[in-house]
DNA sequence: CTGACTGCAAAATCTTTGCAAAGAC
DNA sequence: GTCTTTGCAAAGATTTTGCAGTCAG
């Protein structure tokens, strides 16, 4: 696992170098945070977490946005808005997966289904699209919220 | 088709009545626009279109937002953000469907696939969620953009 | 009439940008 | 040294809210 992160970092450095960009503490911290906290964050959450974690390092929300945009452009992270209002994104370095979100508590779980992936390809072909990517989000009520129903 | 719209309007009026809300020109115009222009709009696009279409009627962006929220709450319309940055929503009164979006020109096509729908139910069950809804978005390059590749 | 609705403009959010200082190479 | 990055604060963009007048029931 540790070596996987090394590979990620290498790829990140290569991308930077290839584009005449610089490797900075802040950028490393952001990539590292995203990698090590596989989850779903808003830019602000990342900002707060890094401020907390690296008290010595200066970090600003603008840098988060800029780095996130950079990562997304280079395909190393993806953003998905889970809620039209809430503006919650996912930035992840993981391999492909889809999401199911609890409409009560916001819990997000991930899954992967081969059948669906194949079907998606068929559909794209039928509609004459070259498929590049996809996002799927299921919305439901999670186990916990089913039990304590009546609340929220 | 015309009678379908009548039914929609009836349902809308019923919902309003049931909640002690009023049936106004503005609300009708918005519902009507959404119904008759089955497509994908930003609130601002709806606002502009209505200003253009009903020059006599006053309409403000706040009303659009308020009505859209109302429609969404009552399940008569849904919003999906197609782009984390772009904040583009869909508000539709149609029956369920999913989307494929062209990454070059933004063209949106719709589709429906029974196999995927079934799989989604299975997945939700396996993860102990009660499935309520889902959104799926495929991203690719449409036929037109494939032909004029090199551009953007 | 009464209470909900509307437009407007101001406020609240969220994201991007300009700029001078700091840092990577 | 040179050119990119950074943080900050200001600017933009998007969405929500407060309010007094207007309108539906």
Coordinates of C-alpha atoms (C1' of nucleotides) in Angstrom, one line a residue:
Chain A
X1 CA 0.0 0.0 0.0
X2 CA 2.8 2.4 0.9
X3 CA 4.4 1.7 -2.4
X4 CA 1.2 2.5 -4.1
X5 CA 1.2 5.9 -2.7
X6 CA 4.8 6.3 -3.8
X7 CA 3.7 5.5 -7.3
X8 CA 0.9 8.1 -7.1
X9 CA 3.4 10.7 -5.9
X10 CA 5.8 9.8 -8.7
X11 CA 3.1 10.2 -11.3
X12 CA 2.1 13.5 -9.8
X13 CA 5.7 14.7 -9.9
X14 CA 6.0 13.6 -13.5
X15 CA 2.8 15.4 -14.5
X16 CA 4.1 18.5 -12.8
X17 CA 7.5 18.3 -14.5
X18 CA 5.9 17.6 -17.9
X19 CA 4.0 20.8 -17.5
X20 CA 6.7 22.9 -16.1
X21 CA 5.0 23.1 -12.8
X22 CA 6.6 22.9 -9.4
X23 CA 6.4 20.4 -6.6
X24 CA 5.5 22.2 -3.4
X25 CA 4.7 21.3 0.2
X26 CA 1.2 22.4 -0.3
X27 CA 0.6 20.3 -3.3
X28 CA 2.1 17.3 -1.7
X29 CA 0.0 17.8 1.4
X30 CA -3.2 17.9 -0.6
X31 CA -2.4 14.9 -2.7
X32 CA -1.3 13.0 0.4
X33 CA -4.5 14.0 2.3
X34 CA -6.7 12.9 -0.6
X35 CA -4.9 9.7 -0.9
X36 CA -4.7 8.8 2.7
X37 CA -8.3 9.8 3.6
X38 CA -10.1 8.0 0.9
X39 CA -13.4 9.7 1.1
X40 CA -15.4 12.6 0.0
X41 CA -14.6 16.2 0.8
X42 CA -15.5 19.7 0.1
X43 CA -12.6 22.0 -0.7
X44 CA -13.1 23.7 2.6
X45 CA -13.0 20.4 4.5
X46 CA -9.6 19.7 2.9
X47 CA -8.4 23.2 3.8
X48 CA -9.5 22.8 7.5
X49 CA -8.0 19.4 7.8
X50 CA -4.6 20.5 6.4
X51 CA -4.5 23.6 8.6
X52 CA -5.1 21.2 11.5
X53 CA -2.6 18.6 10.4
X54 CA 0.2 20.8 9.3
X55 CA 0.3 23.6 11.7
X56 CA 3.6 24.8 10.5
X57 CA 2.6 25.0 6.9
X58 CA 0.7 27.9 5.5
X59 CA -2.2 26.9 3.3
X60 CA -5.1 28.9 1.8
X61 CA -8.4 27.9 0.3
X62 CA -7.3 29.3 -3.0
X63 CA -4.5 26.9 -3.2
X64 CA -6.9 24.0 -2.5
X65 CA -9.1 25.1 -5.3
X66 CA -6.1 25.6 -7.6
X67 CA -4.6 22.2 -6.8
X68 CA -7.8 20.4 -7.0
X69 CA -8.4 21.9 -10.5
X70 CA -4.9 20.8 -11.4
X71 CA -5.4 17.3 -10.2
X72 CA -8.7 17.0 -12.0
X73 CA -7.3 18.3 -15.2
X74 CA -4.5 15.8 -15.1
X75 CA -7.0 13.1 -14.4
X76 CA -5.6 12.3 -11.0
X77 CA -8.7 13.2 -9.1
X78 CA -12.3 13.6 -10.0
X79 CA -15.0 15.7 -8.6
X80 CA -18.6 14.8 -8.3
X81 CA -21.3 16.9 -6.9
X82 CA -23.5 14.8 -4.8
X83 CA -26.1 17.4 -4.2
X84 CA -27.1 20.3 -6.4
X85 CA -27.3 22.5 -3.4
X86 CA -24.7 21.2 -1.1
X87 CA -21.8 21.4 -3.5
X88 CA -20.1 18.4 -2.1
X89 CA -17.3 16.9 -4.2
X90 CA -15.3 13.8 -4.2
X91 CA -11.7 14.0 -5.0
X92 CA -10.1 10.6 -5.1
X93 CA -7.1 8.8 -6.6
X94 CA -8.8 5.5 -6.4
X95 CA -9.7 3.2 -9.3
X96 CA -13.2 3.5 -10.6
X97 CA -16.2 3.0 -8.5
X98 CA -19.7 4.3 -8.1
X99 CA -21.6 5.6 -5.1
X100 CA -24.7 5.1 -3.1
X101 CA -25.7 7.9 -0.8
X102 CA -28.1 7.9 2.2
X103 CA -30.7 10.5 1.8
X104 CA -31.2 10.8 5.5
X105 CA -27.7 11.0 7.0
X106 CA -25.5 11.5 3.9
X107 CA -23.5 8.3 4.3
X108 CA -21.7 7.4 1.2
X109 CA -20.8 3.9 0.2
X110 CA -19.0 2.7 -2.9
X111 CA -19.5 -0.2 -5.1
X112 CA -18.5 -1.6 -8.5
X113 CA -20.6 -3.7 -10.8
X114 CA -19.2 -5.3 -13.9
X115 CA -22.5 -5.9 -15.6
X116 CA -23.4 -2.3 -15.4
X117 CA -20.1 -1.2 -16.7
X118 CA -20.6 -3.4 -19.7
X119 CA -24.1 -2.1 -20.3
X120 CA -22.9 1.4 -20.2
X121 CA -20.5 0.7 -23.0
X122 CA -23.2 -0.8 -25.1
X123 CA -25.4 2.1 -24.5
X124 CA -22.7 4.6 -25.5
X125 CA -22.1 2.6 -28.6
X126 CA -25.7 2.5 -29.5
X127 CA -26.0 6.3 -29.2
X128 CA -22.8 6.8 -31.2
X129 CA -20.8 8.2 -28.3
X130 CA -17.2 7.3 -27.5
X131 CA -17.4 6.6 -23.8
X132 CA -14.9 8.4 -21.7
X133 CA -16.2 8.2 -18.2
X134 CA -19.3 7.9 -16.1
X135 CA -20.7 8.6 -12.8
X136 CA -23.5 6.7 -11.1
X137 CA -25.1 7.6 -7.9
X138 CA -27.8 5.6 -6.1
X139 CA -29.9 7.3 -3.5
X140 CA -31.5 5.5 -0.7
X141 CA -31.8 5.0 3.0
X142 CA -29.0 3.3 4.8
X143 CA -29.3 0.5 7.3
X144 CA -28.8 2.7 10.3
X145 CA -31.3 5.3 9.3
X146 CA -33.9 2.5 8.5
X147 CA -33.7 1.5 12.1
X148 CA -34.0 4.9 13.7
X149 CA -36.8 5.9 11.3
X150 CA -39.1 8.6 12.3
X151 CA -36.2 10.9 13.0
X152 CA -34.5 13.6 10.9
Chain B
X1 CA -49.8 14.8 -25.1
X2 CA -51.8 17.9 -24.4
X3 CA -53.9 16.0 -21.9
X4 CA -50.7 14.8 -20.2
X5 CA -49.8 18.3 -19.5
X6 CA -53.3 18.9 -18.1
X7 CA -52.7 16.1 -15.7
X8 CA -49.4 17.5 -14.7
X9 CA -51.0 20.8 -14.0
X10 CA -53.8 19.2 -12.0
X11 CA -51.3 17.4 -9.9
X12 CA -49.4 20.6 -9.4
X13 CA -52.6 22.4 -8.3
X14 CA -53.5 19.6 -6.0
X15 CA -50.1 19.7 -4.4
X16 CA -50.4 23.4 -3.9
X17 CA -53.8 23.2 -2.4
X18 CA -52.8 20.4 -0.1
X19 CA -50.1 22.6 1.3
X20 CA -52.1 25.8 1.5
X21 CA -50.1 27.3 -1.3
X22 CA -51.3 29.5 -4.1
X23 CA -51.5 29.0 -7.8
X24 CA -49.9 31.9 -9.5
X25 CA -49.1 33.0 -13.1
X26 CA -45.4 32.7 -12.3
X27 CA -45.7 29.2 -11.0
X28 CA -47.8 28.1 -13.9
X29 CA -45.3 29.7 -16.4
X30 CA -42.4 27.9 -14.8
X31 CA -44.1 24.5 -14.8
X32 CA -45.3 25.0 -18.3
X33 CA -41.9 26.0 -19.5
X34 CA -40.3 23.0 -17.9
X35 CA -42.9 20.7 -19.3
X36 CA -42.9 22.1 -22.8
X37 CA -39.2 22.4 -23.2
X38 CA -38.1 19.0 -22.0
X39 CA -34.5 19.7 -21.5
X40 CA -31.9 20.8 -19.2
X41 CA -31.7 24.3 -17.8
X42 CA -30.0 26.5 -15.3
X43 CA -32.3 28.6 -13.2
X44 CA -31.1 31.6 -15.0
X45 CA -31.9 30.1 -18.4
X46 CA -35.4 29.6 -17.2
X47 CA -35.6 33.1 -15.9
X48 CA -34.4 34.6 -19.2
X49 CA -36.7 32.4 -21.3
X50 CA -39.7 33.4 -19.3
X51 CA -38.9 37.0 -19.4
X52 CA -38.7 36.7 -23.2
X53 CA -41.8 34.6 -23.5
X54 CA -44.1 36.5 -21.2
X55 CA -43.2 40.1 -21.6
X56 CA -46.2 41.2 -19.7
X57 CA -45.5 39.1 -16.7
X58 CA -43.1 40.1 -14.0
X59 CA -40.7 37.4 -13.0
X60 CA -37.6 37.4 -10.9
X61 CA -34.8 35.0 -10.4
X62 CA -35.7 34.5 -6.8
X63 CA -39.1 33.2 -7.8
X64 CA -37.5 30.7 -10.1
X65 CA -35.3 29.4 -7.4
X66 CA -38.2 29.2 -5.0
X67 CA -40.5 27.5 -7.4
X68 CA -37.8 25.1 -8.5
X69 CA -37.2 24.2 -4.9
X70 CA -40.9 23.7 -4.4
X71 CA -41.2 21.5 -7.4
X72 CA -38.3 19.4 -6.3
X73 CA -39.6 19.0 -2.8
X74 CA -42.9 17.8 -4.1
X75 CA -41.1 15.4 -6.4
X76 CA -42.4 17.0 -9.6
X77 CA -39.0 18.0 -10.8
X78 CA -35.5 16.8 -10.2
X79 CA -32.2 18.6 -10.3
X80 CA -29.0 17.1 -11.3
X81 CA -25.8 18.9 -11.5
X82 CA -24.0 17.9 -14.7
X83 CA -20.8 19.7 -13.9
X84 CA -19.3 20.5 -10.6
X85 CA -18.3 23.9 -11.9
X86 CA -21.0 24.6 -14.4
X87 CA -23.9 24.2 -12.0
X88 CA -26.2 23.0 -14.7
X89 CA -29.4 21.4 -13.6
X90 CA -32.1 19.4 -15.0
X91 CA -35.6 20.0 -14.0
X92 CA -37.9 17.6 -15.7
X93 CA -41.4 16.2 -15.3
X94 CA -40.7 13.2 -17.4
X95 CA -40.5 9.7 -16.3
X96 CA -37.2 8.2 -15.3
X97 CA -34.2 8.2 -17.6
X98 CA -30.5 8.6 -17.5
X99 CA -28.1 10.8 -19.4
X100 CA -25.1 10.7 -21.6
X101 CA -23.2 14.0 -22.0
X102 CA -20.7 15.0 -24.6
X103 CA -17.5 16.3 -23.0
X104 CA -16.8 18.5 -26.0
X105 CA -20.0 20.3 -26.8
X106 CA -22.2 19.5 -23.9
X107 CA -24.9 17.7 -25.9
X108 CA -27.1 15.7 -23.6
X109 CA -28.9 12.6 -24.7
X110 CA -31.2 10.4 -22.6
X111 CA -31.6 6.7 -22.4
X112 CA -33.2 4.0 -20.3
X113 CA -31.9 0.5 -19.7
X114 CA -33.8 -2.1 -17.8
X115 CA -30.9 -4.3 -17.0
X116 CA -29.1 -1.5 -15.3
X117 CA -32.2 -0.6 -13.3
X118 CA -32.4 -4.1 -12.0
X119 CA -28.8 -4.3 -11.1
X120 CA -29.1 -1.1 -9.2
X121 CA -31.8 -2.6 -7.1
X122 CA -29.7 -5.7 -6.4
X123 CA -26.7 -3.5 -5.4
X124 CA -28.8 -1.4 -3.0
X125 CA -30.2 -4.6 -1.4
X126 CA -26.7 -6.0 -1.0
X127 CA -25.5 -2.9 0.7
X128 CA -28.6 -2.8 2.9
X129 CA -30.0 0.4 1.5
X130 CA -33.6 0.9 0.6
X131 CA -33.3 2.4 -2.9
X132 CA -35.2 5.6 -3.5
X133 CA -33.7 7.1 -6.6
X134 CA -30.6 7.2 -8.7
X135 CA -28.7 9.2 -11.3
X136 CA -26.4 8.0 -13.9
X137 CA -24.4 10.1 -16.2
X138 CA -22.2 8.8 -18.9
X139 CA -19.5 11.1 -20.4
X140 CA -18.2 10.7 -23.9
X141 CA -17.7 12.3 -27.2
X142 CA -20.8 12.6 -29.4
X143 CA -20.9 11.7 -33.1
X144 CA -20.7 15.2 -34.3
X145 CA -17.6 16.0 -32.2
X146 CA -15.9 12.8 -33.2
X147 CA -16.1 14.0 -36.8
X148 CA -14.7 17.5 -36.3
X149 CA -12.1 16.3 -33.9
X150 CA -9.1 18.5 -33.3
X151 CA -11.4 21.3 -32.5
X152 CA -13.3 21.9 -29.3
Chain C
dC1 C1' -59.9 40.4 4.1
dT2 C1' -55.9 37.2 5.2
dG3 C1' -52.1 35.1 4.4
dA4 C1' -49.1 33.6 0.7
dC5 C1' -46.3 35.3 -3.2
dT6 C1' -43.5 38.4 -5.8
dG7 C1' -39.7 41.4 -7.2
dC8 C1' -36.1 43.8 -5.7
dA9 C1' -32.0 44.5 -3.5
dA10 C1' -29.1 43.1 0.0
dA11 C1' -26.9 39.2 2.2
dA12 C1' -24.8 34.8 2.3
dT13 C1' -22.2 31.2 -0.1
dC14 C1' -19.0 29.4 -2.9
dT15 C1' -15.2 29.9 -6.3
dT16 C1' -11.8 32.6 -8.9
dT17 C1' -8.5 36.2 -9.6
dG18 C1' -4.8 40.0 -8.9
dC19 C1' -0.8 40.9 -6.7
dA20 C1' 3.4 41.2 -4.0
dA21 C1' 6.2 38.2 -1.4
dA22 C1' 8.2 33.5 -1.1
dG23 C1' 9.9 29.3 -3.0
dA24 C1' 11.3 25.6 -6.5
dC25 C1' 14.6 24.5 -9.8
Chain D
dG1 C1' 18.2 34.5 -11.1
dT2 C1' 13.8 33.2 -13.3
dC3 C1' 9.4 31.9 -13.4
dT4 C1' 5.8 29.4 -10.8
dT5 C1' 3.2 29.3 -6.4
dT6 C1' 1.3 31.0 -2.4
dG7 C1' -1.8 33.5 0.9
dC8 C1' -4.5 37.2 1.3
dA9 C1' -8.1 40.0 0.2
dA10 C1' -10.9 41.6 -3.2
dA11 C1' -13.9 40.4 -7.0
dG12 C1' -17.2 37.2 -9.3
dA13 C1' -20.7 34.1 -9.5
dT14 C1' -24.5 31.7 -7.7
dT15 C1' -28.2 31.1 -4.4
dT16 C1' -31.0 32.7 -0.4
dT17 C1' -33.4 36.0 2.4
dG18 C1' -35.9 40.2 4.2
dC19 C1' -39.3 43.2 3.2
dA20 C1' -43.1 46.1 1.6
dG21 C1' -46.4 45.9 -1.9
dT22 C1' -49.5 42.7 -4.7
dC23 C1' -52.5 39.0 -5.5
dA24 C1' -55.1 34.4 -4.9
dG25 C1' -58.7 32.3 -2.5

